[in-house]
């Protein structure tokens, strides 16, 4: 099993920045990719960004491209999400995810591409 712990959420104003972090523990060496999804009240969960360990390839949803940056913390098995120019529509619960080789052939933007999910951290952006 792998445990994911998120941190960094909070309440900010439109245009501000936040950085989310997620650390993995347990059988974390099985992880080959990590990323973030989010879910706003009354809406479906949606893909935000992901990074694959090999070559550090990154993937973003269209609505965060140019504003959010995902990166890995090379000192540990962790991922960071730098969120700039935040908008009220970015308000959501943000969930860290991690995937192993067993799900390598599943499209990276889908829920099923990930084995493990964090409990979420709330991001609220006021206008």
XYZ file of N, CA and C in Angstrom:
381
model
N 0.831 -1.201 0.000
C 0.000 0.000 0.000
C 0.868 1.254 0.000
N 0.281 2.284 -0.532
C 0.932 3.596 -0.593
C 0.018 4.600 0.089
N 0.590 5.442 0.905
C -0.164 6.513 1.535
C 0.272 7.842 0.923
N -0.714 8.683 0.626
C -0.459 10.005 0.058
C -0.954 11.066 1.027
N -0.122 12.041 1.285
C -0.497 13.126 2.196
C -0.313 14.454 1.474
N -1.412 15.183 1.346
C -1.376 16.488 0.670
C -1.264 17.611 1.682
N -0.727 18.728 1.223
C -0.699 19.938 2.035
C -0.629 21.143 1.109
N -0.927 22.306 1.673
C -0.760 23.537 0.922
C -2.023 24.230 0.486
N -3.167 23.628 0.726
C -4.409 24.291 0.345
C -4.685 25.501 1.229
N -5.674 26.287 0.836
C -6.028 27.448 1.628
C -7.008 28.350 0.914
N -7.194 29.521 1.482
C -8.097 30.522 0.925
C -7.262 31.697 0.419
N -7.438 32.020 -0.852
C -6.685 33.115 -1.462
C -7.635 33.950 -2.318
N -7.123 35.055 -2.801
C -7.902 35.911 -3.691
C -7.512 35.629 -5.142
N -8.410 35.992 -6.021
C -8.141 35.815 -7.450
C -6.836 36.505 -7.823
N -6.023 35.798 -8.601
C -4.731 36.330 -9.004
C -3.580 35.884 -8.123
N -3.892 35.355 -6.963
C -2.860 34.884 -6.037
C -2.309 33.532 -6.478
N -1.313 33.065 -5.716
C -0.680 31.779 -5.985
C -0.754 30.876 -4.761
N -0.712 29.591 -5.014
C -0.627 28.581 -3.970
C 0.250 27.453 -4.481
N 0.869 26.750 -3.565
C 1.628 25.573 -3.953
C 1.149 24.390 -3.130
N 0.711 23.376 -3.819
C 0.298 22.134 -3.182
C 1.459 21.145 -3.226
N 1.549 20.354 -2.180
C 2.543 19.292 -2.168
C 1.891 17.985 -1.755
N 2.497 16.914 -2.184
C 1.983 15.584 -1.878
C 3.162 14.645 -1.709
N 3.218 14.007 -0.567
C 4.281 13.059 -0.285
C 3.731 11.646 -0.215
N 4.495 10.714 -0.731
C 4.093 9.317 -0.730
C 4.947 8.529 0.252
N 4.319 7.586 0.910
C 5.029 6.703 1.832
C 4.481 5.295 1.664
N 5.103 4.370 2.356
C 4.715 2.978 2.204
C 5.493 2.363 1.054
N 4.805 1.652 0.156
C 5.460 1.013 -0.988
C 5.597 2.009 -2.135
N 6.162 3.160 -1.791
C 6.188 4.274 -2.737
C 7.106 4.021 -3.927
N 8.019 3.063 -3.811
C 8.923 2.793 -4.926
C 8.215 2.148 -6.113
N 6.976 1.721 -5.915
C 6.190 1.168 -7.015
C 5.601 2.265 -7.905
N 5.648 3.491 -7.417
C 5.003 4.595 -8.130
C 5.790 4.979 -9.375
N 5.079 5.166 -10.482
C 5.727 5.605 -11.712
C 5.169 6.943 -12.194
N 4.095 7.404 -11.590
C 3.514 8.689 -11.963
C 2.704 9.216 -10.787
N 2.635 10.525 -10.697
C 1.821 11.182 -9.690
C 1.150 12.398 -10.322
N 0.069 12.809 -9.713
C -0.634 13.942 -10.287
C -1.700 14.475 -9.370
N -2.582 15.295 -9.960
C -3.654 15.938 -9.210
C -4.957 15.904 -10.003
N -6.020 15.652 -9.269
C -7.370 15.839 -9.757
C -8.038 16.856 -8.846
N -9.180 17.356 -9.272
C -9.932 18.259 -8.397
C -11.419 18.034 -8.578
N -12.151 18.411 -7.558
C -13.604 18.283 -7.615
C -14.244 19.465 -6.918
N -15.031 20.186 -7.664
C -15.782 21.311 -7.115
C -17.164 20.829 -6.685
N -17.797 21.522 -5.776
C -19.134 21.108 -5.314
C -20.114 20.985 -6.476
N -20.787 19.852 -6.536
C -21.781 19.636 -7.574
C -21.225 19.289 -8.931
N -19.917 19.118 -9.015
C -19.305 18.803 -10.305
C -18.543 17.491 -10.218
N -18.256 16.934 -11.390
C -17.490 15.703 -11.429
C -16.010 15.982 -11.177
N -15.345 14.953 -10.697
C -13.914 15.055 -10.500
C -13.231 15.197 -11.861
N -12.220 16.060 -11.936
C -11.548 16.285 -13.210
C -10.038 16.287 -13.061
N -9.392 15.884 -14.133
C -7.934 15.828 -14.171
C -7.362 17.231 -14.193
N -6.268 17.428 -13.452
C -5.582 18.718 -13.438
C -4.214 18.610 -14.096
N -3.356 17.765 -13.548
C -1.993 17.653 -14.063
C -1.378 16.353 -13.570
N -0.353 15.894 -14.301
C 0.335 14.693 -13.896
C 1.772 14.722 -14.397
N 2.621 13.969 -13.729
C 4.014 13.857 -14.127
C 4.426 12.398 -14.048
N 5.115 11.957 -15.085
C 5.604 10.589 -15.139
C 7.069 10.591 -14.749
N 7.433 9.644 -13.909
C 8.797 9.668 -13.361
C 9.864 9.580 -14.451
N 9.689 8.640 -15.382
C 10.690 8.511 -16.437
C 10.606 9.723 -17.353
N 11.680 10.400 -17.560
C 11.796 11.589 -18.415
C 11.038 12.801 -17.867
N 10.354 12.628 -16.736
C 9.594 13.732 -16.126
C 8.618 14.371 -17.104
N 7.996 13.570 -17.935
C 6.956 14.099 -18.839
C 5.790 14.624 -18.015
N 5.273 15.763 -18.423
C 4.163 16.385 -17.715
C 2.943 16.510 -18.617
N 1.781 16.509 -17.988
C 0.517 16.589 -18.695
C -0.390 17.545 -17.924
N -1.129 18.367 -18.675
C -1.998 19.358 -18.054
C -3.353 19.380 -18.736
N -4.368 19.712 -17.956
C -5.654 19.976 -18.560
C -5.596 21.356 -19.203
N -6.449 21.582 -20.163
C -6.428 22.851 -20.886
C -6.691 24.041 -19.966
N -7.496 23.866 -18.959
C -7.882 25.009 -18.140
C -6.808 25.430 -17.143
N -5.697 24.696 -17.048
C -4.608 25.124 -16.162
C -3.303 25.378 -16.903
N -3.262 25.046 -18.175
C -2.034 25.255 -18.939
C -1.614 26.714 -18.883
N -0.336 26.919 -18.599
C 0.189 28.273 -18.520
C 0.063 28.899 -17.149
N -0.728 28.286 -16.293
C -0.916 28.841 -14.938
C -0.384 27.898 -13.854
N -0.541 26.601 -14.056
C -0.106 25.612 -13.077
C 1.134 24.892 -13.598
N 2.004 24.519 -12.659
C 3.194 23.750 -13.008
C 3.338 22.594 -12.033
N 3.476 21.400 -12.584
C 3.680 20.224 -11.748
C 5.145 19.829 -11.826
N 5.686 19.404 -10.703
C 7.074 18.987 -10.663
C 7.244 17.942 -9.583
N 8.344 17.251 -9.648
C 8.613 16.249 -8.631
C 9.702 16.749 -7.700
N 9.610 16.294 -6.477
C 10.629 16.586 -5.485
C 11.611 15.425 -5.528
N 12.793 15.674 -6.053
C 13.742 14.586 -6.251
C 14.344 14.066 -4.951
N 14.171 14.818 -3.880
C 14.727 14.377 -2.601
C 13.862 13.280 -1.969
N 12.631 13.189 -2.424
C 11.725 12.180 -1.888
C 10.664 11.878 -2.931
N 9.834 10.920 -2.655
C 8.776 10.579 -3.611
C 7.615 11.513 -3.337
N 7.637 12.634 -4.040
C 6.658 13.683 -3.790
C 6.454 14.498 -5.056
N 5.328 15.171 -5.093
C 5.003 15.994 -6.242
C 4.499 17.343 -5.755
N 4.826 18.370 -6.516
C 4.412 19.722 -6.197
C 3.524 20.263 -7.309
N 2.567 21.077 -6.944
C 1.729 21.750 -7.931
C 1.745 23.241 -7.621
N 2.460 23.976 -8.419
C 2.500 25.429 -8.282
C 1.345 26.021 -9.069
N 0.484 26.734 -8.378
C -0.713 27.289 -9.005
C -0.622 28.809 -8.979
N -0.533 29.412 -10.132
C -0.451 30.863 -10.260
C -1.710 31.402 -10.931
N -1.910 32.695 -10.783
C -3.049 33.370 -11.416
C -4.348 32.617 -11.134
N -4.560 32.315 -9.887
C -5.740 31.531 -9.523
C -7.023 32.293 -9.814
N -8.040 31.524 -10.190
C -9.338 32.077 -10.521
C -10.390 31.483 -9.594
N -11.508 32.161 -9.414
C -12.575 31.586 -8.572
C -13.005 30.195 -9.043
N -12.957 29.957 -10.340
C -13.360 28.639 -10.847
C -12.341 27.549 -10.535
N -11.196 27.910 -9.962
C -10.241 26.908 -9.496
C -10.607 26.376 -8.109
N -11.610 26.966 -7.504
C -12.046 26.523 -6.185
C -12.522 25.082 -6.249
N -11.903 24.231 -5.423
C -12.228 22.799 -5.446
C -11.426 22.091 -4.367
N -11.795 20.825 -4.165
C -10.964 19.930 -3.363
C -9.954 19.329 -4.329
N -8.683 19.409 -3.995
C -7.631 18.895 -4.853
C -7.105 17.586 -4.270
N -7.062 16.573 -5.112
C -6.661 15.237 -4.694
C -5.352 14.837 -5.372
N -4.424 14.388 -4.570
C -3.184 13.829 -5.102
C -3.426 12.387 -5.510
N -2.790 11.978 -6.599
C -2.947 10.607 -7.085
C -1.590 10.024 -7.431
N -1.513 8.706 -7.371
C -0.279 8.015 -7.728
C -0.622 6.730 -8.460
N 0.174 6.452 -9.474
C -0.073 5.253 -10.269
C 1.154 4.375 -10.371
N 0.917 3.078 -10.510
C 1.996 2.102 -10.639
C 2.035 1.551 -12.064
N 2.993 0.676 -12.294
C 3.154 0.093 -13.632
C 1.918 -0.686 -14.074
N 1.175 -1.200 -13.135
C 0.008 -2.012 -13.494
C -1.022 -1.225 -14.288
N -0.961 0.094 -14.202
C -1.951 0.931 -14.894
C -1.282 1.802 -15.961
N -0.150 1.352 -16.455
C 0.613 2.196 -17.362
C -0.071 2.394 -18.710
N -0.962 1.515 -19.101
C -1.593 1.624 -20.407
C -2.934 2.358 -20.377
N -3.309 2.840 -19.235
C -4.566 3.577 -19.102
C -4.291 5.061 -19.320
N -5.110 5.746 -20.113
C -4.867 7.171 -20.381
C -4.667 7.971 -19.103
N -3.639 8.768 -19.098
C -3.156 9.416 -17.878
C -4.131 10.442 -17.314
N -5.068 10.893 -18.110
C -6.014 11.897 -17.633
C -7.250 11.293 -16.990
N -7.302 9.991 -16.921
C -8.491 9.323 -16.386
C -8.273 8.825 -14.959
N -9.372 8.712 -14.229
C -9.301 8.251 -12.845
C -8.631 6.884 -12.731
N -8.931 6.022 -13.676
C -8.469 4.638 -13.598
C -6.973 4.483 -13.798
N -6.294 5.557 -14.191
C -4.848 5.476 -14.402
C -4.069 5.476 -13.098
N -4.786 5.632 -11.987
C -4.120 5.796 -10.705
C -4.624 4.786 -9.687
N -3.666 4.239 -8.928
C -3.987 3.233 -7.928
C -4.348 3.859 -6.582
N -3.737 4.990 -6.290
C -3.843 5.558 -4.951
C -4.300 7.020 -5.013
N -5.112 7.373 -4.017
C -5.663 8.718 -3.928
C -5.458 9.265 -2.523
N -5.108 10.550 -2.444
C -5.039 11.208 -1.161
C -6.413 11.626 -0.686
N -6.476 12.181 0.501
C -7.760 12.571 1.081
C -8.225 13.940 0.616
N -7.348 14.689 0.006
C -7.742 15.970 -0.564
C -7.352 17.153 0.300
N -7.161 18.272 -0.375
C -6.894 19.533 0.309
C -7.723 20.614 -0.389
N -8.354 21.458 0.392
C -9.284 22.430 -0.154
C -8.561 23.689 -0.628
N -8.917 24.116 -1.820
C -8.431 25.388 -2.362
C -9.651 26.256 -2.633
N -9.664 27.432 -2.047
C -10.763 28.362 -2.241
C -10.221 29.677 -2.755
N -10.741 30.119 -3.883
C -10.292 31.366 -4.501
C -11.464 32.331 -4.526
N -11.304 33.432 -3.848
C -12.381 34.426 -3.790
C -12.161 35.499 -4.855
N -13.259 36.063 -5.311
C -13.166 37.076 -6.371
C -12.973 38.469 -5.808
